[in-house]
Amino acid sequence: MGQQAPQGKIAILMDGWDPRLWTRGFEACAPGVQVTDTLPAADPAVRYAVVWKPKTSDMAKMPNLEVIFSSGAGVDHIFSNPDLPEIPIVRIVAGDLTNRMSEYVVWQVLDHMRQGRIYREMQARSEWRELNQPAASAITVGIMGLGVLGQDAAFKLNTLGFNLAGWSRNPKEIEGVTCHHGQSGLDAFLAQSDIAVVLLPHTAETEGIIDHALIQRMKRNTPLGGPVLINAGRGKLQVEADILRALDEGLLMAASLDVFETEPLPKESPLWKHARVFVTPHAAANSDPDSLIPLMVQQMLDFEAGQPLSNLVDRKTGY
Amino acid sequence: MGQQAPQGKIAILMDGWDPRLWTRGFEACAPGVQVTDTLPAADPAVRYAVVWKPKTSDMAKMPNLEVIFSSGAGVDHIFSNPDLPEIPIVRIVAGDLTNRMSEYVVWQVLDHMRQGRIYREMQARSEWRELNQPAASAITVGIMGLGVLGQDAAFKLNTLGFNLAGWSRNPKEIEGVTCHHGQSGLDAFLAQSDIAVVLLPHTAETEGIIDHALIQRMKRNTPLGGPVLINAGRGKLQVEADILRALDEGLLMAASLDVFETEPLPKESPLWKHARVFVTPHAAANSDPDSLIPLMVQQMLDFEAGQPLSNLVDRKTGY
């Protein structure tokens, strides 16, 4: 704590968050910093915006905005804004966020492979019976999206003895991971994966990628009785009606979903009550202000000193 | 497969197992081997016994027995036999068994720290609400018992970002683990551990070690609202009435128990229905015959060639 204060004023535009967590955090981290969480009128002093799903009307009130900081790993919530100015967008890649995502992925992979759901059902019936238990070495986890998050999850699953496959847009080489890429590599990837973990960004190309056709191409004869889907990427990657249909047709054994087409997940969604679906409220890797703010302040100071920004979003690919 | 056959005859005395899994496994692994799963009368040809909770009457029928192989990591089920001959006892330390135990430990640690129970309850109510989520780096997992199993679990938890403490009978030095030992080190260990994982052997010294007095000495102010207990060691280490009392008094937040004072866990045990207890049927690290048999055959061949046996049980310490 006690970093130097950036000269530019910071606007906090965090939909769904208590903005005071952020304003107080910035004040504590960089005493003297100018920070606001409301824009009643245009404010020419604002040079930085820290955003989550910012409103179009707010974006129009910062004529001298120089850098946008996204509080999460995904940036689709920024690109959906029609008035997005042509300035750098920084995606926060915090070790904390990466570690939390890997905690969630490893947790859910283990819960499926160790048959947590069935053991919990047996406990409710006071039933003592050991299930046939494949070892991690008999299971291949396939990771869709091999960025920082995907690679960290792969490394940690590998340490536990799982086999790893990966799929990404462009070719990658990662130790311990059988990598596939592009549309042409998708079938080989799906045929290999007993559990598919989705950590893709949401772009025009990936929207709705997890549909009935994709699930039909997943590996059938897995040691778990069928393929398992874990989506901790973005809700817009999945077609929820198709996932429900595939579960009920027996094409999909089970799913862990942290993200949804509409968030919060509507009360009437059948996903809530499906016995083979585990729902969490977009909580796989939450952004902890205390760990993100010092990284943002440092980037602002670097920027003011003429240094290059890191973790810039590529506007062409959208991530 | 296709190892040489040991010359000595093998008796399979596996209470609670289908013995054919083992006899067929030995025949497939070492064609021509002599193997039996019944002892209708004394059999002087038997030189090796592969056992799980062997009957006293059977132990008396092998006058020329030379080596006992325990199919699990624990050997208390052998020492409880009053007619135990003074011959070597080999404990099977299979990589497979170690990996499976670590799968269970990491799975249960993550399920507690990521608040799986509460999220499952919220899902049942269709409730969308993000819980305050401590990171792995804010949690210390304490491991009681720092043998092969404890060290492997510690390493894997460390990779996920957890802090590690350890407790053992004798002093140990393990990278990344704050080690304590002996009765004098127990309080410091307990005061440090948000989640205690028990992987101790069952001996006269450790019997009933997890009692109300020990739970009272556990860390109170944990990021999870109270201390968590995971016992994947032996059921006789725990006093179940004390665990239930501590749960209801609010001294213990939650428990994952894979082992019990009496197994199978009796239908009437309140542990089955306790909302904050997860029960599994001694399934944390099951012994897969296919992975253990080649290790046993190799030990028999080494023994017949005059080589020393490995993983011998120390009769004095009982493990």
XYZ file of C-alpha atoms in Angstrom:
638
model
C 0.000 0.000 0.000
C 0.943 3.653 -0.220
C 1.720 3.851 -3.929
C 2.184 7.278 -5.557
C -1.096 8.753 -6.847
C -1.651 8.897 -10.631
C -2.252 12.468 -11.869
C -5.340 11.637 -13.910
C -8.782 11.337 -12.358
C -10.333 7.871 -12.223
C -14.006 7.090 -12.900
C -15.376 3.899 -11.322
C -18.201 2.499 -13.489
C -18.851 -0.941 -12.021
C -22.340 -2.231 -12.697
C -23.517 -4.619 -9.993
C -20.702 -3.750 -7.564
C -20.733 -1.508 -4.530
C -18.545 1.328 -6.003
C -17.290 2.259 -2.530
C -15.235 -0.966 -2.429
C -13.340 0.506 -5.386
C -13.201 4.211 -4.495
C -12.003 3.453 -0.972
C -9.577 0.894 -2.331
C -8.007 3.438 -4.690
C -7.842 6.068 -1.934
C -6.132 3.614 0.412
C -3.727 2.358 -2.249
C -2.746 5.773 -3.693
C -3.490 8.506 -1.134
C -4.454 11.768 -2.840
C -5.792 10.109 -5.976
C -8.840 11.764 -7.632
C -11.569 9.193 -7.962
C -15.319 9.363 -8.576
C -18.085 6.822 -8.895
C -20.716 9.097 -10.442
C -20.720 11.263 -13.550
C -23.644 13.691 -13.111
C -22.269 15.693 -16.062
C -19.352 15.493 -18.497
C -16.065 15.490 -16.582
C -13.012 16.538 -18.621
C -10.665 15.652 -15.719
C -11.298 11.905 -16.063
C -8.393 10.173 -17.790
C -8.995 6.588 -16.622
C -12.155 4.476 -16.417
C -12.314 1.288 -14.352
C -15.327 -0.527 -15.747
C -17.658 -3.501 -15.595
C -20.553 -3.318 -18.077
C -20.311 0.495 -18.327
C -23.401 2.450 -19.440
C -23.304 4.082 -22.864
C -24.472 7.368 -21.323
C -21.515 7.354 -18.907
C -18.975 6.546 -21.594
C -20.081 9.704 -23.435
C -19.267 11.899 -20.418
C -15.483 11.412 -20.437
C -14.167 13.511 -23.372
C -10.525 13.177 -22.290
C -10.543 9.477 -21.394
C -7.156 7.899 -22.141
C -7.283 4.286 -20.881
C -10.087 1.846 -20.019
C -9.377 -0.833 -17.390
C -11.603 -3.902 -17.376
C -12.006 -5.346 -13.900
C -12.341 -8.908 -15.207
C -10.512 -11.170 -17.621
C -13.319 -10.858 -20.174
C -13.895 -7.633 -22.107
C -17.028 -8.446 -24.121
C -18.963 -6.166 -21.747
C -16.889 -3.243 -23.086
C -17.031 -4.074 -26.784
C -20.801 -4.266 -26.684
C -20.777 -0.495 -26.098
C -21.491 1.329 -29.377
C -19.729 4.519 -28.230
C -16.457 2.852 -27.332
C -13.678 5.416 -27.992
C -10.526 4.396 -29.872
C -8.278 4.260 -26.804
C -6.315 1.416 -25.187
C -8.275 -1.168 -23.182
C -6.345 -3.002 -20.486
C -7.536 -6.391 -19.288
C -6.543 -7.139 -15.723
C -4.588 -10.379 -15.483
C -4.111 -10.820 -11.790
C -2.461 -13.869 -10.356
C -5.248 -13.924 -7.831
C -7.925 -14.156 -10.510
C -6.000 -16.903 -12.304
C -5.555 -18.905 -9.111
C -9.225 -18.623 -8.255
C -10.300 -19.782 -11.675
C -7.993 -22.800 -11.358
C -9.415 -23.540 -7.888
C -12.893 -23.656 -9.439
C -11.817 -25.784 -12.411
C -9.859 -28.322 -10.326
C -12.692 -28.444 -7.762
C -15.348 -29.192 -10.374
C -13.199 -31.659 -12.347
C -12.544 -33.592 -9.109
C -16.189 -33.446 -8.037
C -17.220 -35.059 -11.338
C -14.433 -37.640 -11.539
C -14.761 -38.627 -7.854
C -18.553 -38.851 -8.331
C -19.459 -36.313 -5.669
C -23.065 -36.018 -6.826
C -23.691 -39.766 -6.596
C -21.973 -40.082 -3.203
C -24.080 -37.184 -1.875
C -27.241 -38.905 -3.126
C -26.111 -42.168 -1.498
C -25.409 -40.365 1.781
C -28.961 -38.973 1.757
C -30.154 -42.626 1.611
C -27.589 -43.784 4.256
C -26.212 -46.110 1.588
C -22.697 -47.546 2.073
C -21.395 -48.722 -1.287
C -18.080 -48.078 -2.962
C -18.396 -46.929 -6.566
C -16.063 -48.007 -9.296
C -13.529 -45.193 -9.285
C -11.367 -44.358 -12.307
C -8.038 -42.750 -11.440
C -7.097 -39.277 -12.685
C -4.649 -41.007 -15.041
C -7.643 -42.672 -16.759
C -9.311 -39.302 -17.479
C -8.528 -36.683 -20.118
C -9.600 -33.139 -19.354
C -9.951 -30.999 -22.470
C -9.561 -27.244 -22.061
C -11.135 -24.915 -24.621
C -9.177 -21.670 -24.506
C -5.440 -21.831 -23.781
C -4.715 -18.324 -22.517
C -3.323 -17.542 -19.081
C -6.335 -19.118 -17.328
C -6.435 -22.278 -19.449
C -2.708 -22.900 -19.150
C -2.721 -22.488 -15.373
C -5.668 -24.875 -14.966
C -3.943 -27.384 -17.281
C -0.741 -27.277 -15.245
C -2.574 -27.852 -11.961
C -4.704 -30.695 -13.346
C -1.551 -32.270 -14.759
C 0.051 -32.217 -11.315
C -2.914 -34.244 -10.036
C -2.315 -36.918 -12.688
C -4.955 -36.021 -15.286
C -4.243 -36.249 -18.997
C -4.733 -32.917 -20.743
C -5.973 -31.871 -24.168
C -6.397 -28.287 -25.311
C -8.147 -26.356 -28.049
C -7.481 -22.800 -29.137
C -7.997 -20.558 -32.152
C -4.313 -20.491 -33.046
C -1.711 -23.301 -32.695
C -0.102 -23.591 -29.249
C 2.566 -25.818 -27.769
C 2.180 -26.485 -24.056
C 4.093 -29.125 -22.144
C 1.856 -31.967 -20.999
C -1.087 -30.824 -23.142
C -2.121 -32.374 -26.463
C -2.991 -29.184 -28.335
C -5.513 -28.855 -31.162
C -6.568 -25.682 -32.931
C -9.080 -24.118 -35.247
C -12.291 -25.555 -36.650
C -10.343 -28.429 -38.199
C -8.929 -29.474 -34.818
C -12.178 -29.383 -32.890
C -13.359 -32.932 -33.644
C -10.078 -34.532 -32.571
C -10.146 -32.434 -29.393
C -13.739 -33.386 -28.538
C -13.136 -37.082 -29.279
C -10.327 -37.075 -26.706
C -11.949 -35.177 -23.822
C -13.815 -36.980 -21.015
C -14.410 -33.626 -19.311
C -14.492 -30.404 -21.355
C -13.639 -27.170 -19.537
C -14.624 -23.993 -21.394
C -12.484 -20.915 -20.722
C -12.920 -19.219 -24.110
C -13.452 -15.487 -24.546
C -16.806 -14.324 -25.897
C -16.354 -13.080 -29.453
C -18.467 -13.160 -32.614
C -16.691 -16.419 -33.447
C -17.278 -18.186 -30.130
C -20.855 -17.048 -29.428
C -23.119 -20.068 -28.997
C -20.251 -22.511 -29.701
C -21.512 -24.919 -27.006
C -24.627 -26.076 -28.807
C -26.304 -29.412 -29.465
C -24.134 -30.093 -32.510
C -20.926 -29.641 -30.481
C -22.172 -31.798 -27.593
C -23.068 -34.543 -30.091
C -19.437 -34.560 -31.235
C -18.117 -35.040 -27.671
C -16.557 -38.350 -26.572
C -19.270 -40.897 -25.724
C -17.474 -43.757 -23.946
C -15.899 -41.951 -21.030
C -14.965 -43.627 -17.703
C -17.666 -41.407 -16.157
C -20.492 -42.861 -18.243
C -20.615 -39.914 -20.647
C -19.026 -36.524 -21.301
C -19.026 -33.740 -18.721
C -19.131 -29.993 -19.484
C -17.711 -27.234 -17.270
C -18.247 -23.647 -18.440
C -16.449 -20.962 -16.469
C -15.851 -18.736 -19.491
C -18.824 -16.717 -20.632
C -22.553 -17.448 -20.646
C -22.983 -16.365 -24.271
C -20.747 -19.255 -25.333
C -23.511 -21.718 -24.435
C -26.981 -22.483 -25.765
C -28.749 -23.472 -22.569
C -31.741 -25.093 -24.267
C -29.292 -27.361 -26.136
C -27.429 -28.276 -22.936
C -30.702 -29.228 -21.227
C -31.794 -31.263 -24.245
C -28.431 -33.078 -24.396
C -28.605 -33.878 -20.655
C -32.063 -35.344 -21.033
C -31.139 -37.289 -24.179
C -28.204 -38.851 -22.316
C -25.672 -37.199 -24.633
C -24.236 -35.198 -21.746
C -23.625 -36.837 -18.353
C -23.386 -33.699 -16.218
C -22.492 -30.008 -16.269
C -21.031 -27.360 -13.970
C -22.053 -23.899 -15.120
C -20.761 -20.699 -13.551
C -21.947 -18.417 -16.368
C -25.279 -18.062 -18.173
C -26.913 -16.502 -21.226
C -28.772 -14.156 -18.855
C -27.279 -13.242 -15.481
C -28.516 -13.527 -12.824
C -29.868 -16.868 -14.063
C -33.683 -16.377 -14.174
C -35.609 -18.114 -11.385
C -37.611 -20.090 -13.954
C -34.542 -21.640 -15.662
C -34.714 -25.482 -15.461
C -30.928 -25.447 -14.903
C -31.500 -24.570 -11.219
C -33.380 -27.792 -10.522
C -31.576 -30.212 -12.833
C -30.034 -33.012 -10.751
C -26.979 -33.271 -13.000
C -26.208 -29.540 -13.224
C -24.216 -27.574 -10.663
C -24.984 -23.838 -10.768
C -22.764 -21.123 -9.274
C -23.526 -17.367 -9.599
C -20.621 -16.279 -11.843
C -18.356 -16.801 -8.846
C -15.589 -18.998 -10.305
C -13.037 -16.191 -10.242
C -14.361 -13.026 -8.736
C -12.384 -9.818 -8.945
C -11.136 -8.917 -5.507
C -10.645 -5.092 -5.521
C -7.828 -5.346 -2.960
C -5.712 -7.449 -5.265
C -6.620 -5.667 -8.523
C -6.314 -2.005 -7.524
C -2.522 -1.939 -6.946
C -2.042 -3.482 -10.409
C -4.241 -0.782 -11.969
C -2.476 2.053 -10.120
C 0.898 0.735 -11.264
C -0.299 0.647 -14.882
C -1.543 4.255 -14.590
C 1.812 5.383 -13.158
C 3.689 3.518 -15.909
C 1.437 5.119 -18.535
C 2.060 8.610 -17.128
C 5.817 7.886 -17.189
C 5.572 7.028 -20.891
C 5.932 3.276 -20.403
C 3.905 0.841 -22.522
C 0.696 -0.632 -21.074
C 0.591 -4.401 -20.599
C -2.282 -6.854 -21.155
C -3.760 -4.697 -23.889
C -6.872 -6.019 -25.584
C -6.595 -6.647 -29.310
C -9.563 -4.894 -30.916
C -9.483 -7.131 -33.970
C -9.832 -10.462 -32.160
C -11.881 -8.940 -29.352
C -9.781 -10.437 -26.531
C 1.887 -58.149 -17.809
C 3.510 -61.543 -18.223
C 5.883 -61.446 -15.264
C 7.683 -64.646 -14.190
C 5.668 -66.689 -11.650
C 6.904 -66.795 -8.022
C 7.643 -70.362 -6.847
C 5.682 -70.057 -3.599
C 1.928 -70.516 -3.440
C -0.169 -67.420 -2.686
C -3.223 -67.367 -0.402
C -5.745 -64.570 -1.031
C -7.519 -63.674 2.241
C -9.406 -60.518 1.405
C -12.395 -59.896 3.633
C -15.085 -57.904 1.862
C -13.550 -58.309 -1.614
C -14.505 -60.646 -4.432
C -11.382 -62.888 -4.244
C -11.650 -63.724 -7.944
C -10.533 -60.172 -8.790
C -7.273 -61.090 -7.077
C -6.804 -64.741 -8.120
C -7.498 -63.891 -11.769
C -5.276 -60.840 -11.485
C -2.339 -62.940 -10.223
C -2.919 -65.592 -12.902
C -2.961 -62.931 -15.629
C 0.087 -61.131 -14.258
C 2.265 -64.211 -13.584
C 0.996 -67.149 -15.693
C 1.546 -70.489 -13.913
C 1.455 -68.991 -10.422
C -0.143 -71.112 -7.670
C -2.892 -69.140 -6.030
C -5.857 -70.037 -3.805
C -8.631 -68.064 -2.167
C -9.791 -70.767 0.263
C -8.005 -72.769 2.934
C -10.269 -75.750 3.720
C -7.355 -77.335 5.633
C -3.766 -76.450 6.508
C -1.740 -75.849 3.333
C 2.042 -76.215 3.752
C 2.627 -74.983 0.168
C 1.478 -71.432 0.968
C 4.461 -69.077 1.291
C 2.703 -65.731 0.717
C -0.547 -64.310 2.051
C -2.232 -61.292 0.456
C -4.591 -60.062 3.129
C -7.263 -57.606 4.189
C -8.634 -58.258 7.714
C -7.570 -61.952 7.618
C -9.403 -64.440 9.872
C -7.461 -65.900 12.807
C -8.536 -69.407 11.777
C -7.047 -68.916 8.304
C -3.777 -67.499 9.618
C -3.306 -70.754 11.584
C -3.530 -72.845 8.394
C -0.313 -71.613 6.783
C 2.566 -73.281 8.703
C 5.173 -72.255 6.122
C 4.049 -68.692 5.555
C 7.035 -66.428 4.769
C 5.652 -62.971 3.899
C 2.362 -61.165 4.497
C 1.286 -58.516 1.977
C -1.265 -55.958 3.130
C -3.442 -54.755 0.274
C -3.820 -51.281 1.797
C -1.571 -48.604 3.231
C -2.802 -49.352 6.768
C -1.851 -52.549 8.582
C -3.828 -52.269 11.819
C -6.161 -54.989 10.466
C -3.208 -57.414 10.568
C -1.816 -56.488 13.980
C -5.204 -57.060 15.578
C -4.714 -60.784 14.825
C -3.517 -62.581 17.990
C -1.876 -65.418 16.005
C 0.258 -63.150 13.833
C 3.463 -65.075 13.017
C 6.880 -63.400 13.377
C 7.426 -62.907 9.645
C 7.877 -59.803 7.465
C 4.797 -57.732 6.688
C 4.898 -55.669 3.518
C 2.681 -52.638 3.154
C 1.797 -51.826 -0.435
C 2.779 -48.281 -1.351
C 1.455 -47.889 -4.845
C 1.691 -44.628 -6.716
C -1.894 -45.232 -7.721
C -3.071 -45.391 -4.105
C -1.118 -42.230 -3.240
C -2.567 -40.338 -6.198
C -6.092 -41.393 -5.328
C -5.715 -40.293 -1.735
C -4.454 -36.905 -2.906
C -7.407 -36.641 -5.326
C -9.749 -37.130 -2.366
C -7.891 -34.691 -0.101
C -7.645 -31.913 -2.720
C -11.292 -32.490 -3.713
C -12.566 -32.156 -0.163
C -10.306 -29.215 0.749
C -11.574 -27.356 -2.344
C -15.201 -28.277 -1.656
C -14.932 -26.753 1.819
C -12.941 -23.654 0.870
C -15.076 -22.934 -2.216
C -18.208 -23.440 -0.065
C -19.689 -26.244 -2.162
C -22.234 -27.204 0.487
C -23.634 -23.674 0.736
C -23.728 -23.180 -3.040
C -25.593 -26.504 -3.420
C -28.122 -25.395 -0.803
C -28.510 -22.048 -2.593
C -29.022 -23.827 -5.912
C -31.837 -25.899 -4.369
C -33.538 -22.570 -3.536
C -32.733 -21.043 -6.991
C -30.800 -18.365 -5.114
C -28.239 -16.268 -7.074
C -25.838 -14.698 -4.615
C -22.058 -14.577 -4.627
C -20.474 -15.600 -1.331
C -17.426 -13.936 0.089
C -14.679 -16.203 -1.170
C -11.264 -16.429 0.508
C -8.445 -17.385 -1.852
C -6.366 -20.524 -1.336
C -3.525 -18.237 -0.250
C -5.687 -17.116 2.707
C -6.145 -20.724 3.939
C -3.743 -22.991 5.810
C -4.305 -26.716 5.447
C -2.774 -28.744 8.272
C -1.875 -32.349 7.541
C -1.627 -34.829 10.419
C 0.679 -37.607 9.277
C 3.563 -36.742 6.949
C 4.321 -40.096 5.330
C 4.130 -40.753 1.599
C 0.412 -39.892 1.475
C 0.652 -36.724 3.570
C 3.636 -35.370 1.657
C 2.008 -35.968 -1.717
C -1.218 -34.237 -0.649
C 0.822 -31.321 0.757
C 2.715 -30.879 -2.504
C -0.475 -30.856 -4.569
C -2.262 -28.422 -2.245
C 0.792 -26.182 -2.324
C 0.647 -26.076 -6.125
C -2.923 -24.753 -5.827
C -1.719 -21.900 -3.605
C -2.689 -23.163 -0.134
C -0.427 -22.614 2.864
C 0.598 -25.894 4.479
C 1.277 -26.999 8.032
C 2.134 -30.535 9.071
C 2.231 -32.639 12.210
C 4.016 -35.950 12.728
C 5.353 -38.118 15.528
C 8.971 -37.392 14.665
C 10.516 -34.137 13.319
C 10.317 -33.701 9.531
C 11.531 -31.047 7.106
C 9.393 -30.664 4.015
C 9.672 -27.770 1.565
C 6.645 -25.492 1.693
C 5.272 -27.106 4.869
C 5.565 -25.633 8.372
C 6.284 -28.834 10.281
C 5.423 -29.531 13.920
C 5.934 -32.764 15.830
C 5.106 -34.676 18.956
C 2.653 -33.847 21.711
C 4.476 -30.574 22.366
C 3.976 -29.428 18.761
C 0.290 -30.269 18.503
C -1.113 -26.996 19.864
C 0.953 -24.823 17.514
C -0.123 -27.048 14.612
C -3.821 -26.867 15.519
C -3.700 -23.093 16.078
C -2.415 -22.659 12.525
C -4.744 -24.974 10.583
C -7.989 -23.715 9.003
C -8.606 -27.195 7.591
C -7.108 -30.273 9.306
C -6.533 -33.358 7.135
C -5.923 -36.575 9.085
C -3.757 -39.202 7.354
C -2.280 -40.796 10.490
C -1.807 -44.537 10.947
C -3.897 -46.283 13.588
C -1.641 -47.249 16.501
C -2.065 -47.435 20.280
C -0.785 -43.833 20.387
C -3.145 -42.376 17.768
C -6.346 -44.245 18.711
C -9.101 -41.757 19.497
C -6.782 -38.774 18.944
C -9.582 -36.786 17.236
C -11.706 -36.191 20.295
C -13.535 -33.234 21.808
C -10.404 -31.976 23.562
C -8.446 -31.872 20.300
C -11.271 -30.161 18.395
C -11.464 -27.537 21.152
C -7.814 -26.730 20.547
C -8.356 -26.163 16.788
C -8.157 -22.661 15.272
C -11.406 -20.765 15.847
C -11.225 -17.679 13.595
C -10.799 -19.284 10.196
C -11.818 -17.626 6.892
C -14.431 -20.403 6.626
C -16.229 -19.438 9.838
C -14.661 -22.223 11.890
C -12.302 -25.184 11.597
C -12.911 -28.046 9.150
C -11.912 -31.694 9.700
C -11.123 -34.217 6.954
C -10.344 -37.783 8.065
C -9.139 -40.147 5.363
C -6.817 -42.073 7.685
C -8.487 -44.600 9.941
C -11.856 -44.616 11.681
C -10.371 -45.576 15.048
C -8.534 -42.246 15.119
C -11.829 -40.431 15.687
C -14.409 -40.316 18.473
C -17.595 -39.863 16.473
C -19.739 -38.784 19.413
C -17.222 -35.993 20.086
C -17.231 -34.871 16.438
C -21.046 -34.683 16.433
C -21.029 -32.771 19.716
C -18.407 -30.305 18.426
C -20.403 -29.739 15.206
C -23.546 -28.981 17.172
C -21.699 -26.745 19.644
C -20.310 -24.710 16.745
C -16.713 -25.711 17.596
C -16.371 -27.519 14.268
C -17.708 -25.946 11.065
C -17.824 -29.075 8.886
C -16.286 -32.510 8.354
C -15.522 -34.909 5.517
C -15.202 -38.455 6.828
C -14.158 -41.406 4.690
C -13.455 -43.743 7.636
C -15.468 -44.667 10.730
C -15.191 -46.373 14.106
C -17.408 -49.163 12.736
C -17.453 -49.919 8.998
C -19.791 -50.016 7.201
C -21.077 -46.952 9.074
C -24.229 -48.186 10.868
C -27.536 -47.005 9.349
C -28.500 -45.348 12.625
C -25.372 -43.135 12.838
C -26.380 -39.431 12.923
C -23.326 -38.732 10.716
C -25.305 -39.887 7.645
C -27.901 -37.135 8.010
C -25.782 -34.298 9.397
C -25.938 -31.337 6.965
C -22.315 -30.376 7.625
C -20.804 -33.862 7.301
C -19.835 -35.511 4.016
C -19.705 -39.321 4.278
C -17.913 -41.602 1.809
C -17.662 -45.417 2.261
C -13.906 -45.794 2.884
C -13.400 -44.969 -0.783
C -10.782 -42.199 -0.625
C -8.027 -44.434 -1.956
C -9.249 -47.856 -2.884
C -6.817 -50.612 -3.746
C -7.104 -51.404 -7.420
C -5.924 -55.053 -7.835
C -4.669 -54.358 -11.366
C -2.198 -51.790 -10.129
C -1.176 -53.580 -6.904
C -0.650 -57.162 -8.146
C 2.396 -56.466 -10.360
C 4.062 -54.735 -7.384
C 3.360 -57.756 -5.154
C 4.631 -60.270 -7.755
C 7.827 -58.251 -8.166
C 8.382 -58.263 -4.389
C 7.858 -62.062 -4.273
C 10.379 -62.567 -7.110
C 12.895 -60.264 -5.390
C 12.402 -62.158 -2.126
C 12.991 -65.523 -3.828
C 16.151 -64.070 -5.412
C 17.449 -63.139 -1.953
C 16.794 -59.407 -2.354
C 15.507 -57.347 0.588
C 11.771 -56.591 0.786
C 10.726 -52.947 0.605
C 8.003 -51.057 2.501
C 8.353 -53.359 5.506
C 6.130 -52.616 8.476
C 7.923 -51.788 11.729
C 6.371 -54.020 14.385
C 7.390 -51.691 17.192
C 5.670 -48.569 15.912
C 2.917 -50.553 14.244
C 3.205 -48.801 10.856
